[in-house]
Every structure is written in C-alpha cells, then in structure tokens.
XYZ file of C-alpha atoms in Angstrom:
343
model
C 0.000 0.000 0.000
C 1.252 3.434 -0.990
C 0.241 6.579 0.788
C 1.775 10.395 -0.618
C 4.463 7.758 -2.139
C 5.875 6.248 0.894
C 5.129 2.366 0.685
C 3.937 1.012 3.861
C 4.442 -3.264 5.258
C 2.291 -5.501 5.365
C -0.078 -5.574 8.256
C 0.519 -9.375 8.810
C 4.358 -10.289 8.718
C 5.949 -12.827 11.096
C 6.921 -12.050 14.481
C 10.905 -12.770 14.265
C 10.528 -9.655 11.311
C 9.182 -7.921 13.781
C 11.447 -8.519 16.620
C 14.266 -8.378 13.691
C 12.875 -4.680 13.413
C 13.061 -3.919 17.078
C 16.349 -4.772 17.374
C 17.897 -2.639 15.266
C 15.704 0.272 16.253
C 17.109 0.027 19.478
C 20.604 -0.071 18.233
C 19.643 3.183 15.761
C 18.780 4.819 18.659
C 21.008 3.545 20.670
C 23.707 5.030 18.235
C 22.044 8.400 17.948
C 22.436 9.193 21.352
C 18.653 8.749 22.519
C 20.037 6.694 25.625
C 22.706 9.455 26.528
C 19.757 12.142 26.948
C 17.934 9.872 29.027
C 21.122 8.535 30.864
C 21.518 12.766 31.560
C 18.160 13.434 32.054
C 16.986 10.824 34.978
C 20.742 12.155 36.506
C 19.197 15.220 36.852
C 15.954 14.362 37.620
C 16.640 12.101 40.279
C 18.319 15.261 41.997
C 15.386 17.101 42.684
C 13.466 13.440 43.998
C 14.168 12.344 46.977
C 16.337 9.604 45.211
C 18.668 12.292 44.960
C 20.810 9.902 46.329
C 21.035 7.722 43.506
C 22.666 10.444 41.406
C 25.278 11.136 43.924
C 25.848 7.352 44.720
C 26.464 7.347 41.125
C 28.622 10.430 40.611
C 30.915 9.012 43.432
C 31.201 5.806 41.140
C 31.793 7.635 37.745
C 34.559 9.606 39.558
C 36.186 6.654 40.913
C 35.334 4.435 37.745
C 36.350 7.379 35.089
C 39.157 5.780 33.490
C 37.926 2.179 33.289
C 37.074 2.534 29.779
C 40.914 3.487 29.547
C 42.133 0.398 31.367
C 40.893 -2.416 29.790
C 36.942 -1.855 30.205
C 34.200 -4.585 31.881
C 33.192 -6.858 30.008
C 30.182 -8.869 31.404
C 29.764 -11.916 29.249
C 25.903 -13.133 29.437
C 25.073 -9.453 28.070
C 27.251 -10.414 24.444
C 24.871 -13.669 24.236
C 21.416 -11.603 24.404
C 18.994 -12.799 22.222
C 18.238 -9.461 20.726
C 21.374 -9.412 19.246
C 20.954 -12.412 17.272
C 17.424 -10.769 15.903
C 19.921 -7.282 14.689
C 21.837 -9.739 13.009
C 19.280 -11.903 11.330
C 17.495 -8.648 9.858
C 20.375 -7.811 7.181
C 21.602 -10.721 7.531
C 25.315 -10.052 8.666
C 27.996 -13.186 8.904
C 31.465 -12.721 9.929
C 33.835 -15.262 8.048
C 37.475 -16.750 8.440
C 39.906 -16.818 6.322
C 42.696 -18.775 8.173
C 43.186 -19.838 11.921
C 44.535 -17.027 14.231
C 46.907 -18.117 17.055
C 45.169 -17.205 20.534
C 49.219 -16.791 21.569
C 49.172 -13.354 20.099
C 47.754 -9.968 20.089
C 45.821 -8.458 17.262
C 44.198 -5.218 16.085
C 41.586 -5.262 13.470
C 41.890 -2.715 11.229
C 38.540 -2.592 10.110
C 37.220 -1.077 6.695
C 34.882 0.564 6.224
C 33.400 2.269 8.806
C 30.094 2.779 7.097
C 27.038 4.828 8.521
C 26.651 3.408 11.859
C 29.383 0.275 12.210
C 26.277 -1.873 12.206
C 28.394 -4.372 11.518
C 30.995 -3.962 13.844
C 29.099 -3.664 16.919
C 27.463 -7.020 16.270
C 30.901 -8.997 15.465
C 32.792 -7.597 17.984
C 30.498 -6.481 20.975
C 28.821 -9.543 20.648
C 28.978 -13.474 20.261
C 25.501 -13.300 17.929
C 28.095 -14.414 14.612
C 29.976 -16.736 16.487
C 33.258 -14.954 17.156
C 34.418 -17.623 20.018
C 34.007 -20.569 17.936
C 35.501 -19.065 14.846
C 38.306 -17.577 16.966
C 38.622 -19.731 19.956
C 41.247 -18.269 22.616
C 40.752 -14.249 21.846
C 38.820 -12.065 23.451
C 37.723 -9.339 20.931
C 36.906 -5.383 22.658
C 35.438 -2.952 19.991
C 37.232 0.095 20.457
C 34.596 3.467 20.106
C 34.134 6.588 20.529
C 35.305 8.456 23.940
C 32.358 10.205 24.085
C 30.330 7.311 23.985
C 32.078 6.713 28.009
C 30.678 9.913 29.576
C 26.843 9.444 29.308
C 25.710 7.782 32.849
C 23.872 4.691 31.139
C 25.522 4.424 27.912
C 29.442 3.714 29.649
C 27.842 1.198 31.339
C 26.533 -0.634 28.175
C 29.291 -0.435 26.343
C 31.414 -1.626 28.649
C 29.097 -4.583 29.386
C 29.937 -5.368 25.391
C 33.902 -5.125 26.123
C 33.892 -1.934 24.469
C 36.622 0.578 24.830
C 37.785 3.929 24.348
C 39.667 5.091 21.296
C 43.221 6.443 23.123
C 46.787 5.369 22.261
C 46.591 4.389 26.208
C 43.275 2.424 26.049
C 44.707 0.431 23.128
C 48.245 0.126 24.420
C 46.491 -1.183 28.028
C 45.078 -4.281 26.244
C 47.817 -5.367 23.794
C 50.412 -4.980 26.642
C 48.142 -7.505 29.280
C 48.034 -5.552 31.993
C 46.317 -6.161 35.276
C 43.055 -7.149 33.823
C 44.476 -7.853 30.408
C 47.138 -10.412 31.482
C 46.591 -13.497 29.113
C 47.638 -12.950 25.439
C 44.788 -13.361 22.825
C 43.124 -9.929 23.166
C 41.841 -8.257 19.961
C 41.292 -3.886 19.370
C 38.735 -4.358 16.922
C 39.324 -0.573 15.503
C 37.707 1.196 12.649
C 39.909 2.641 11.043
C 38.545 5.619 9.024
C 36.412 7.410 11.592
C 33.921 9.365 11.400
C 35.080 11.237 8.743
C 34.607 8.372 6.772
C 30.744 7.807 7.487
C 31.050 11.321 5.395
C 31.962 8.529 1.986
C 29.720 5.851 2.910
C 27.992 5.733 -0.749
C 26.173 2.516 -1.730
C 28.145 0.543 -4.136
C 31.620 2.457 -3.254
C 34.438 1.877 -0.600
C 36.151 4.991 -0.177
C 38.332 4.482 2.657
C 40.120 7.181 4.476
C 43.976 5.348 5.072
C 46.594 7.191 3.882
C 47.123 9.572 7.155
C 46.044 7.263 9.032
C 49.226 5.699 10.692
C 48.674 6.010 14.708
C 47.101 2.401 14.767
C 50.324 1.225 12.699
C 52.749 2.445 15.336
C 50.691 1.002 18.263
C 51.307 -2.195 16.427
C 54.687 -1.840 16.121
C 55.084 -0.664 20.011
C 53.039 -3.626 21.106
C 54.112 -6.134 19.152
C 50.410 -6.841 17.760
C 49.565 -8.620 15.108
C 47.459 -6.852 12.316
C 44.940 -8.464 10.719
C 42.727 -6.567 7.494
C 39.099 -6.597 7.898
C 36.732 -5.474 5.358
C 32.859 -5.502 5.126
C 31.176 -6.221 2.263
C 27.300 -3.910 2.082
C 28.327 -2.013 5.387
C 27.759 0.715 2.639
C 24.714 -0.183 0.921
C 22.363 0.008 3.944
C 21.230 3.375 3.450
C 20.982 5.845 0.857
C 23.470 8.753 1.105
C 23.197 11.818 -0.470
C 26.561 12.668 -2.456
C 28.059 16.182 -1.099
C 29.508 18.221 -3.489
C 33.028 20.011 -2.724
C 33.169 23.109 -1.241
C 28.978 23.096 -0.505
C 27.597 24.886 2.085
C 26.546 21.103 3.592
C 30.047 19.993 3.333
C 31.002 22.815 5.451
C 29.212 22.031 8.185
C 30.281 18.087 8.013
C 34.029 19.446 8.514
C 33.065 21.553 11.398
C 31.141 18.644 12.880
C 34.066 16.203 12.664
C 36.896 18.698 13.454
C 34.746 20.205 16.724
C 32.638 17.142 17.478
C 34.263 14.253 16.427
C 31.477 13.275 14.570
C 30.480 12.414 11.013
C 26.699 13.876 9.577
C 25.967 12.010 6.555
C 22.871 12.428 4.674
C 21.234 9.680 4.431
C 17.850 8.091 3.440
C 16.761 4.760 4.959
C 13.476 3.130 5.427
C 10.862 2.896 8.826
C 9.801 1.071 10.958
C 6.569 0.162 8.982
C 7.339 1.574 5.487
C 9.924 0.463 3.354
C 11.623 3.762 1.938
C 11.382 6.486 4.425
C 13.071 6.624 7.691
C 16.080 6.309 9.561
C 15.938 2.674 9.961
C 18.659 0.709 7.409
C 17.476 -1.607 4.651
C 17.598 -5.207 4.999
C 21.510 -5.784 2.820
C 23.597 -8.607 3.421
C 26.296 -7.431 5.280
C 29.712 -9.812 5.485
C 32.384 -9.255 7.161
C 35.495 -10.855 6.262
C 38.580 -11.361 8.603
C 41.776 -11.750 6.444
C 45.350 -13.209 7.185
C 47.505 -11.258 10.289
C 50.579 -9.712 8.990
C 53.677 -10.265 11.387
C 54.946 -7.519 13.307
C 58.092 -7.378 15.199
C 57.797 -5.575 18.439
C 59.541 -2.496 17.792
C 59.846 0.440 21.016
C 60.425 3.387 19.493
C 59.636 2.802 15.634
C 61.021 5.311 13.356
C 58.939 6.880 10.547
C 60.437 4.726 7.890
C 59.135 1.342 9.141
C 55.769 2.479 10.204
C 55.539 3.681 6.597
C 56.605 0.455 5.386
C 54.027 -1.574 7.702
C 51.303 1.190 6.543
C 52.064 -0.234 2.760
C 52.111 -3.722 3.731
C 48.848 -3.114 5.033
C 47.211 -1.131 2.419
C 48.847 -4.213 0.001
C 46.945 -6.693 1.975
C 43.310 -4.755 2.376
C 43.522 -3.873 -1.304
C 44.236 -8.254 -2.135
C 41.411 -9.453 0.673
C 38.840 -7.021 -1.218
C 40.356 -8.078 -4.424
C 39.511 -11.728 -3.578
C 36.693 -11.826 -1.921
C 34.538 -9.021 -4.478
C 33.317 -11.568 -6.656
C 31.959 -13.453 -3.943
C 29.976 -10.616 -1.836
C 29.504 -8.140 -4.672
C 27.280 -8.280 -7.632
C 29.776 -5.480 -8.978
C 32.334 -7.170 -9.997
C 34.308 -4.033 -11.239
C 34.008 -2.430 -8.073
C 37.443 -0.981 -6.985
C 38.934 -0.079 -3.210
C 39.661 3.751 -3.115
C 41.883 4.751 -0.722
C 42.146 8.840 0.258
C-alpha cells in the first residue's frame, strides 16, 4: 500500500521480522544518542526526587570508575549472548567469516574497513557473540574500540562496557595489547575502525572509499606492542542506506568538517526506510552485510619505531586490504568491477 508515495508493510508479517525490526531500532537509537539524553536526564531528575541519592551514589562511582574505559573496560559476558542481538543480526543478515586460523598466543588489532554509517556491523561482530566470534576464533577475546564520548553518558558507559567496548586512546589500546592487570593473558583483539567518522562522510552505496593514507597512529601502536594486524573489510556495510553525495566546497560539506573537526562526529545524509514503510526513515534496509577477517601480517615488536618502518608496515597493510577485497569481491559483490579507493 502506498500513501503520498511512501510504501507502507504488510499488516501481517511474522513475528521474528518484527522482533528483527526492534532490534535494530534500538541499536539506531542507541547510536544516535537517545540513551545518553535519558542517561543525563533521569541524573538530573533524580536530583530534585528524593532519590537524589542515587545520582550522587552514582557520581561518586563515575569519579572513581572514570578511566575504566581506559584500562581495559568490563566486560560482562551473558550481556554479548542476548537474544536481541541475534534478531539485529538476522534482519540484514550479517555473517562474519574466516579466512585462516589465528593463534590465541598473540595480540591483534583489526583494522577494520569501512566504517560505514553506523558500524552496524561492527558492533554485532565484535560487541557480541551473535556471529559466532568464540568458535571461529577460539582463545581471543575481541573489545570494539569506540568513541570516547560514547564513556561519559551515565547509562551508555555502562553498556558499552558490558559489550567489552573501549575507548579510542593510544593508552586504552596500548592497556590491552600490553596484558596488563586485567588484560594479562595474550589473545586480546582492538577491533578498531579505522577511518572514523570522517569516513561515514563517503559511505555511498556501491563504493568503498576508505580514508587510510594519514592514518598511521594504529600502525605504530602495532609496532610498540608487538600486535599482530589483521585486514578486515565488510562487504554492504555501505549499501544500507541511501546517502546523499556532497559536493566540494557546498555549504553542507562545510558544516560536516566543522562537525568532525569540533565534534568528532560524522553527519551524513542519508535516506533509509521505517519502521513500517519500506523507503522512508532512519531505519537501514535489509543488505547482506559480510564481514570478512583476512590473514595477520607479522609484526616485530619495535619500542620506538622510526617513521620509515611504520611507513613500510602502513604499505604492507594497504597491500593486503587492497588483495582481501580483491579476492573476496566476486563473492559478496554483484559489482564485480568495483574498486577499493583509498584517500
């Protein structure tokens, strides 16, 4: 049924679509902020209640607690293995596939690609077991490193950190692939994307426009550590909405510069579907969205590396993202002509 050209679902559809549906709204929201406001809003509420004490109970905590995020995180396990996480990934589908063994002896970062709209498919491979990470990866113990500012609201820090989510900070990183204190057996994994949000800003269906070439600080915390890098790319992170190309120097692209230079944030435009129409809304469309985990590249643990061999690991790595897409295209893609651009 169309009404004013907006086509609207099916009164009857199965409950698992439904629930399917749910699921991601809550993530959409989830990613949006929504929770924040209310995380800052019942803070200040509860103030003028008299469960004023609450708040302060909890500002005592967040003080002492502040750098957790920092140090390793807290991960709480039965909250990755939540059914409503299986129900996000069933509505795209997304599946997370293996290319070879990885020792759980070693370290790793992920240097994921790309980062897409809203890393649906990141959160749901790394902050979660719903596409099987332990049994594809037995022995490593995957924390999806995010946004700092998604570690001050009072209720989102929490659930991230229930996920094994951490901050994005050289010291945050540097905390897990070193093992200390809570970190002490080997096997951990920074699951990182690596072009930001200024990235989000070239998240165009059909392209992967990466942003890599200045990007070098996750290349010399391999080197310092010692970690192993491995190339991740995901195939249709890009297709799940529609975004609306910027032209250079626009009065729009402006204000996306501002917003990532000041904010830290991307603000693509974008066109989705809802939650009961299928092509209007901020809700992503059902794509097929796999992720593919490629072979580590060997690192030697290097203290102070000079600029020369983190260039030289940045290449290697490039090499290696540009081959897994290379191979795998053909598979995932119904372009086959689709190329890797790298900015």
């Amino acid at each position: 049924m169309k009404i004013f050209g907006i086509e609207f679902a099916p009164l009857y559809l199965p409950l698992k679509r439904r629930l399917q549906t749910l699921a991601v709204l809550f993530y959409v929201l989830l990613f949006l902020q929504t929770f924040s406001l209310i995380g800052f809003f019942l803070f200040i509420y509860l103030l003028f209640t008299k469960f004023y004490w609450l708040s302060l109970l909890y500002a005592i905590w967040y003080y002492i607690d502040f750098n957790r995020p920092y140090s390793g995180g807290r991960k709480v396990s039965w909250s990755k293995t939540w059914s409503i996480w299986k129900y996000f990934r069933d509505y795209f589908p997304i599946k997370l596939v293996k290319t070879v063994n990885l020792d759980p002896n070693e370290n790793y970062i992920f240097a994921i690609s790309p980062h897409g709209i809203m890393c649906f498919s990141a959160m749901i491979n790394f902050a979660t077991d719903a596409t099987d990470f332990p049994s594809l990866f037995p022995g490593l113990e995957p924390h999806l490193i995010t946004l700092n500012g998604q570690f001050y609201s009072p209720l989102m820090r929490e659930f991230f950190m229930m996920c094994g989510a951490c901050a994005c900070e050289e010291k945050s990183l540097k905390y897990i692939l070193t093992n200390k204190d809570r970190c002490k057996k080997k096997g951990q994994v920074c699951a990182l994307l690596i072009g930001g949000a200024r990235e989000s800003n070239e998240a165009y269906p059909g392209t992967y426009r990466l942003i890599l070439n200045k990007r070098k600080g996750f290349i010399r915390i391999a080197l310092e550590t010692g970690a192993q890098l491995v190339p991740v790319i995901s195939f249709g992170e890009n297709d799940v909405y529609n975004t609306v190309e910027v032209k250079n120097g626009s009065y729009i692209q402006t204000i996306q510069n501002f917003a990532k230079k000041y904010l830290n944030i991307g603000l693509p435009i974008i066109r989705g579907r809802g939650i009961f129409n299928y092509n209007f809304g901020i809700m992503p469309y059902r794509v097929p969205i796999n992720t593919i985990v490629g072979k580590p590249i060997p690192v030697t643990k290097i203290s102070n590396p000079t600029e020369e061999e983190v260039s030289k690991l940045h290449q290697q790595y490039k090499h290696e993202l540009i081959k897994l897409f290379e191979e795998n295209k053909s598979i995932y893609l119904t372009n086959k002509d689709a190329k890797l651009e790298i900015f």
